[in-house]
XYZ file of C-alpha atoms in Angstrom:
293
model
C -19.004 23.894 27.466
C -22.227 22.796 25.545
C -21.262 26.090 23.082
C -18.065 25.052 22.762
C -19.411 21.532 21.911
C -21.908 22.731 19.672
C -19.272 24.973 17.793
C -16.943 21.817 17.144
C -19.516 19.794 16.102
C -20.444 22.631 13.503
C -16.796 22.561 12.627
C -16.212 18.856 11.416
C -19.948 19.307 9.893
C -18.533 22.034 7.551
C -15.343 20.244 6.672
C -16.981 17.079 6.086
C -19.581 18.718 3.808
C -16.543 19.921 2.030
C -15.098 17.023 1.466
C -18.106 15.659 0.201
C -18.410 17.949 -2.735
C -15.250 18.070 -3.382
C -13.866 14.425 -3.190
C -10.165 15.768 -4.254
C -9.451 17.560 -0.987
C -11.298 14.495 1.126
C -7.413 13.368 1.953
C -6.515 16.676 3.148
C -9.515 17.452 5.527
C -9.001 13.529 6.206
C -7.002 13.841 9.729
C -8.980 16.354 11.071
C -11.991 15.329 10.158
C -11.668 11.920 11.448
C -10.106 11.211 15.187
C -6.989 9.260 13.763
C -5.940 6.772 16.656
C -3.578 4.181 14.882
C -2.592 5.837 11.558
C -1.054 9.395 10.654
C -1.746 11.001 6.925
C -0.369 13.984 4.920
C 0.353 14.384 1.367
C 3.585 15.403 0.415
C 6.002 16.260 -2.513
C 6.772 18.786 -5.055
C 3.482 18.503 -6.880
C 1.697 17.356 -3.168
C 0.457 14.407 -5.665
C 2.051 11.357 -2.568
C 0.100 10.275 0.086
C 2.056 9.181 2.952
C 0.223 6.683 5.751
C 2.041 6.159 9.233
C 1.366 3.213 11.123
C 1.117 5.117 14.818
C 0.710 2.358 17.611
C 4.089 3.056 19.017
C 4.326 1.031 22.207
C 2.614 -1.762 20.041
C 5.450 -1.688 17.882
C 2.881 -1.267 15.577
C 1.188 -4.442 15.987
C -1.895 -4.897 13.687
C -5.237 -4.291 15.288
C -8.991 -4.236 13.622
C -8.889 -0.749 14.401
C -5.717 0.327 12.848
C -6.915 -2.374 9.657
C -10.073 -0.313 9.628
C -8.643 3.192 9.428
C -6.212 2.229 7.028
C -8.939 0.986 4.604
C -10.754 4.624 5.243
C -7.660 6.294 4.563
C -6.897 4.082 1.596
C -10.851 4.525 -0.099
C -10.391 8.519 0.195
C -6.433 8.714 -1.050
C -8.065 6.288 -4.100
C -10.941 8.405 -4.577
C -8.515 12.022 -5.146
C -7.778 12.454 -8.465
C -4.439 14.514 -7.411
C -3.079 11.560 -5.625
C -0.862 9.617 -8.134
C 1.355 7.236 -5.374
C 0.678 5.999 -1.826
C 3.630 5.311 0.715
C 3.003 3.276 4.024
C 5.929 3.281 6.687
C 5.858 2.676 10.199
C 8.559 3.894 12.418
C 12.152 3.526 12.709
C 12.105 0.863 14.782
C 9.332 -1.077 13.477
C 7.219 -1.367 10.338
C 4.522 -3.384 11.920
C 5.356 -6.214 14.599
C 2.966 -8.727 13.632
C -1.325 -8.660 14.176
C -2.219 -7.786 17.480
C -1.650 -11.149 19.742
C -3.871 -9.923 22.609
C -6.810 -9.335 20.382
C -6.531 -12.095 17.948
C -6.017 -14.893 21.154
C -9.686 -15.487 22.547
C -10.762 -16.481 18.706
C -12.287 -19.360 18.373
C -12.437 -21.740 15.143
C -15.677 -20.997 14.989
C -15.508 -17.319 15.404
C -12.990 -17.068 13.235
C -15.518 -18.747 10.209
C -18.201 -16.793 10.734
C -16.840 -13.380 11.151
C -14.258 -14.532 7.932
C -11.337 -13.036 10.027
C -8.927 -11.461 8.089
C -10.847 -11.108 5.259
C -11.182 -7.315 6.138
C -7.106 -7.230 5.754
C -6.836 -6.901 2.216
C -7.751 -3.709 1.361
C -4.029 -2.664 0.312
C -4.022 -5.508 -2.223
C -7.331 -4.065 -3.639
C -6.104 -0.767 -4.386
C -5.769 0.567 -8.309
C -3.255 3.272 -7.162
C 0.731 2.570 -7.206
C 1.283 1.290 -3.156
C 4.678 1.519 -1.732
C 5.772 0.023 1.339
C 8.607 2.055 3.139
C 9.672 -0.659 5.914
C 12.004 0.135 8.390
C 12.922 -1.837 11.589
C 10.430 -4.997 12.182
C 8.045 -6.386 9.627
C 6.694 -9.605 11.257
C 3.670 -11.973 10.366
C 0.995 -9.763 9.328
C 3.539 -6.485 9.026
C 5.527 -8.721 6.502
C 2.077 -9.746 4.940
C 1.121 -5.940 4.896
C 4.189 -5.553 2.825
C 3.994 -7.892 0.600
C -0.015 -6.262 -0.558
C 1.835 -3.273 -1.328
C 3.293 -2.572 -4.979
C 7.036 -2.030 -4.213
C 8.930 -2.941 -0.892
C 11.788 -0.118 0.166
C 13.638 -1.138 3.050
C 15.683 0.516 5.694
C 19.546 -0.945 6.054
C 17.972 -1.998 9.929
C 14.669 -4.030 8.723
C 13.626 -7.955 9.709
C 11.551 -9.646 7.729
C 9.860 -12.718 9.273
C 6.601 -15.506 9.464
C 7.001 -16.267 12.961
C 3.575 -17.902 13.177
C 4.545 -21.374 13.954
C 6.134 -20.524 16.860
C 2.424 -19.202 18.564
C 0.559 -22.400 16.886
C -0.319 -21.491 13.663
C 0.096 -20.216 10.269
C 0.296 -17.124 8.527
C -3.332 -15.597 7.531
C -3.143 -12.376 5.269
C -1.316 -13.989 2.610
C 2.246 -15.359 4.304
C 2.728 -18.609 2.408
C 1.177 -17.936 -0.550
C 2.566 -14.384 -1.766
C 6.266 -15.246 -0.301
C 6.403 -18.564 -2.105
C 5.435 -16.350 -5.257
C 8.295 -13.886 -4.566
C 11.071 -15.824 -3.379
C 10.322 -19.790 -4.189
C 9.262 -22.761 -2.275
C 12.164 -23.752 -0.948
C 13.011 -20.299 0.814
C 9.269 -19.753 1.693
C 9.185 -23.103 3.676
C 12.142 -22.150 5.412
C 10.971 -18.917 6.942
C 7.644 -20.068 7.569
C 8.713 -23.325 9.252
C 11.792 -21.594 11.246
C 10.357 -18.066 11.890
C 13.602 -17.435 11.336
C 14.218 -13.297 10.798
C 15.936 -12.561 7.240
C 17.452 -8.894 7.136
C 17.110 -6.201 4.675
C 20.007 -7.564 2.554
C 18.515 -11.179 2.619
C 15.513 -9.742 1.792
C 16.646 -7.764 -1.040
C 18.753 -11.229 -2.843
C 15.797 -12.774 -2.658
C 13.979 -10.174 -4.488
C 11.012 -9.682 -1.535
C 12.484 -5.641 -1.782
C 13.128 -3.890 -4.716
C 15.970 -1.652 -2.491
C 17.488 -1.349 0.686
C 17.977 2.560 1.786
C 19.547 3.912 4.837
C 16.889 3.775 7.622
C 16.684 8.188 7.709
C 16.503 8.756 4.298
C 14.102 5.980 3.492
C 10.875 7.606 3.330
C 12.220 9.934 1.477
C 13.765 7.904 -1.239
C 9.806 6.099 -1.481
C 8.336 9.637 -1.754
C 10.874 10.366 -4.710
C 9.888 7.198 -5.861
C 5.909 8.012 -5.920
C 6.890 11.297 -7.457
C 8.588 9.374 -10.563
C 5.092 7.111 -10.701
C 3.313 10.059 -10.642
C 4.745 11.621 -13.690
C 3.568 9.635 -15.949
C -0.236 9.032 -16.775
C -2.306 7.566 -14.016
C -4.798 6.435 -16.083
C -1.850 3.700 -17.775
C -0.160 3.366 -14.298
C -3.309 1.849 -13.082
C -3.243 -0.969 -16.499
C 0.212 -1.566 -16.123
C 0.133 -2.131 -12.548
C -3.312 -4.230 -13.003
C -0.855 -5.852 -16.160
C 2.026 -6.979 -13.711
C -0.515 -8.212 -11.191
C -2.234 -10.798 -14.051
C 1.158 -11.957 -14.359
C 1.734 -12.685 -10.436
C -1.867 -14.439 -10.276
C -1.784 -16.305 -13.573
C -0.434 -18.511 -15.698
C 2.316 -16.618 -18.494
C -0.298 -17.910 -21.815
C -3.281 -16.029 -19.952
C -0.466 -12.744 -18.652
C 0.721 -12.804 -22.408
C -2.896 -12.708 -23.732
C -3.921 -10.230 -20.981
C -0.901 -7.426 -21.580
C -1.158 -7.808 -25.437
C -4.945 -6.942 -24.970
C -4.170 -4.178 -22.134
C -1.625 -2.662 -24.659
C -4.090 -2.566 -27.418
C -6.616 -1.065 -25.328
C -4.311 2.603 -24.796
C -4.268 3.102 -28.112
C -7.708 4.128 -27.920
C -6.569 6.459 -25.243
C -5.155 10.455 -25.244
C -2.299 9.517 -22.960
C -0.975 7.025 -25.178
C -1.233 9.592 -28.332
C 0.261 12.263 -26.261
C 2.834 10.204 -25.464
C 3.992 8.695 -28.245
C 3.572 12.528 -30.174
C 6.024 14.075 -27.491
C 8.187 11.857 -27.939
C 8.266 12.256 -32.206
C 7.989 15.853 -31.220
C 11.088 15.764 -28.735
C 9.201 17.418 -25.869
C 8.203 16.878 -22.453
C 4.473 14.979 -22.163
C 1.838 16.688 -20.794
C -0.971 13.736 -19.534
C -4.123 14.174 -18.844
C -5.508 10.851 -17.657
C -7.677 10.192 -20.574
């Protein structure tokens, strides 16, 4: 047994070596490298360029834990470090998304506790990231799952998902973002209604109000986000990451300092090769061919 042992340990040694000189295949070597208990990865698509991260705390329905937060960041800081990776997806199952933070580990908490260990702060890694985030959400996307969503770039939703705050109903209020990026999204008005109702709001709701870009039938929506991250990913990464950093200015900001930010933003890829290339290919009638510089 102590061989066996010793040959396993020699094994992830190797691989994680690997992956440390070669930072591009650190996503691949990722799930085997790492013992995975909350989270599944793979990359996927045509060009394998889409990083796909399943939630995987099935009798949780998901539920958000400090574990699952913490190999979700891990997954997210490698998938952000390979250069071949131009889109991530994050989906759950079909029956839930994410049902909320875990209740059972969040309960003992104290005020106090809760200020010095700046709970939550941890959550916001998804919101962080410079690569193109989609959320794939079928089934249940409640409190923190909703919140989860809402960091992410682009919401597609299964014909089946609930959207909901239900916070006020244990005694509180959301914490990763609930009243403050819905009321952005959808307006006060509908904002204060699902976070002083908990009221659930399905995928059509959800769509008229404009929290999802799409609602897709529940077994072909990861693939539809995939196809989606493949589209992303055919264009330059290097101007995916302004424009998405453009749109976000515009979310957090007033529209004089957006205005003055995108103007400056556009200005700045002219002294790029991606925006030459571009703009040559298409004088030349031909296909680009990007190279992230």
């Amino acid at each position: 047994m102590a061989n066996i042992a010793k040959t396993l340990a020699g094994r992830v040694h190797n691989v994680i070596q690997i992956a440390a000189k070669n930072p591009q295949l650190a996503p691949r070597f990722y799930s085997a490298a790492a013992n995975l208990e909350f989270i599944k990865t793979e990359v996927t698509g045509e060009k394998k360029n889409v990083a796909v991260i399943t939630l995987n705390r099935p009798k949780a329905l998901n539920a958000l834990c400090n574990g699952l937060m913490k190999e979700l960041s891990t997954a997210l800081d490698s998938f952000e470090k390979d250069k071949s990776i131009a889109a991530i997806v994050i989906t759950g199952s079909e029956k839930a998304f994410a049902a909320g933070a875990d209740i059972k580990e969040m309960q003992p908490n104290t005020y106090s506790q809760c200020i010095m260990g700046n709970f939550l702060n941890d959550w916001t890694r998804v919101a962080r990231c410079q690569k193109p985030i989609i959320a794939a959400v079928n089934g249940y996307a409640l409190g923190g799952g909703c919140e989860l969503a809402m960091m992410c770039d682009i919401i597609y939703a299964g014909d089946k998902a609930k959207f909901a705050q239900p916070e006020i109903a244990l005694g509180t209020i959301p914490g990763a973002g609930g009243t403050q990026r819905l009321t952005r999204v959808v307006g006060k008005s509908k904002a204060m209604e699902i976070c002083l109702t908990g009221n659930m709001i399905n995928a059509e709701e959800a769509e008229k109000m404009g929290l999802v870009s799409k609602v897709i039938p529940a077994d072909k929506l990861v693939g539809e986000a995939v196809k989606l991250g493949e589209k992303i990913g055919s264009h330059s990464g290097l101007i995916v990451q302004l424009c998405k950093e453009a749109v976000n200015t515009a979310y957090e900001t007033t529209l004089q300092e957006g205005l003055k930010f995108e103007r400056r933003t556009f200005h700045a890829t002219f002294s790029t090769e991606d925006r030459k290339e571009g703009m040559t290919a298409f004088v030349e009638k031909r296909p680009a061919k990007f190279s992230n510089l």
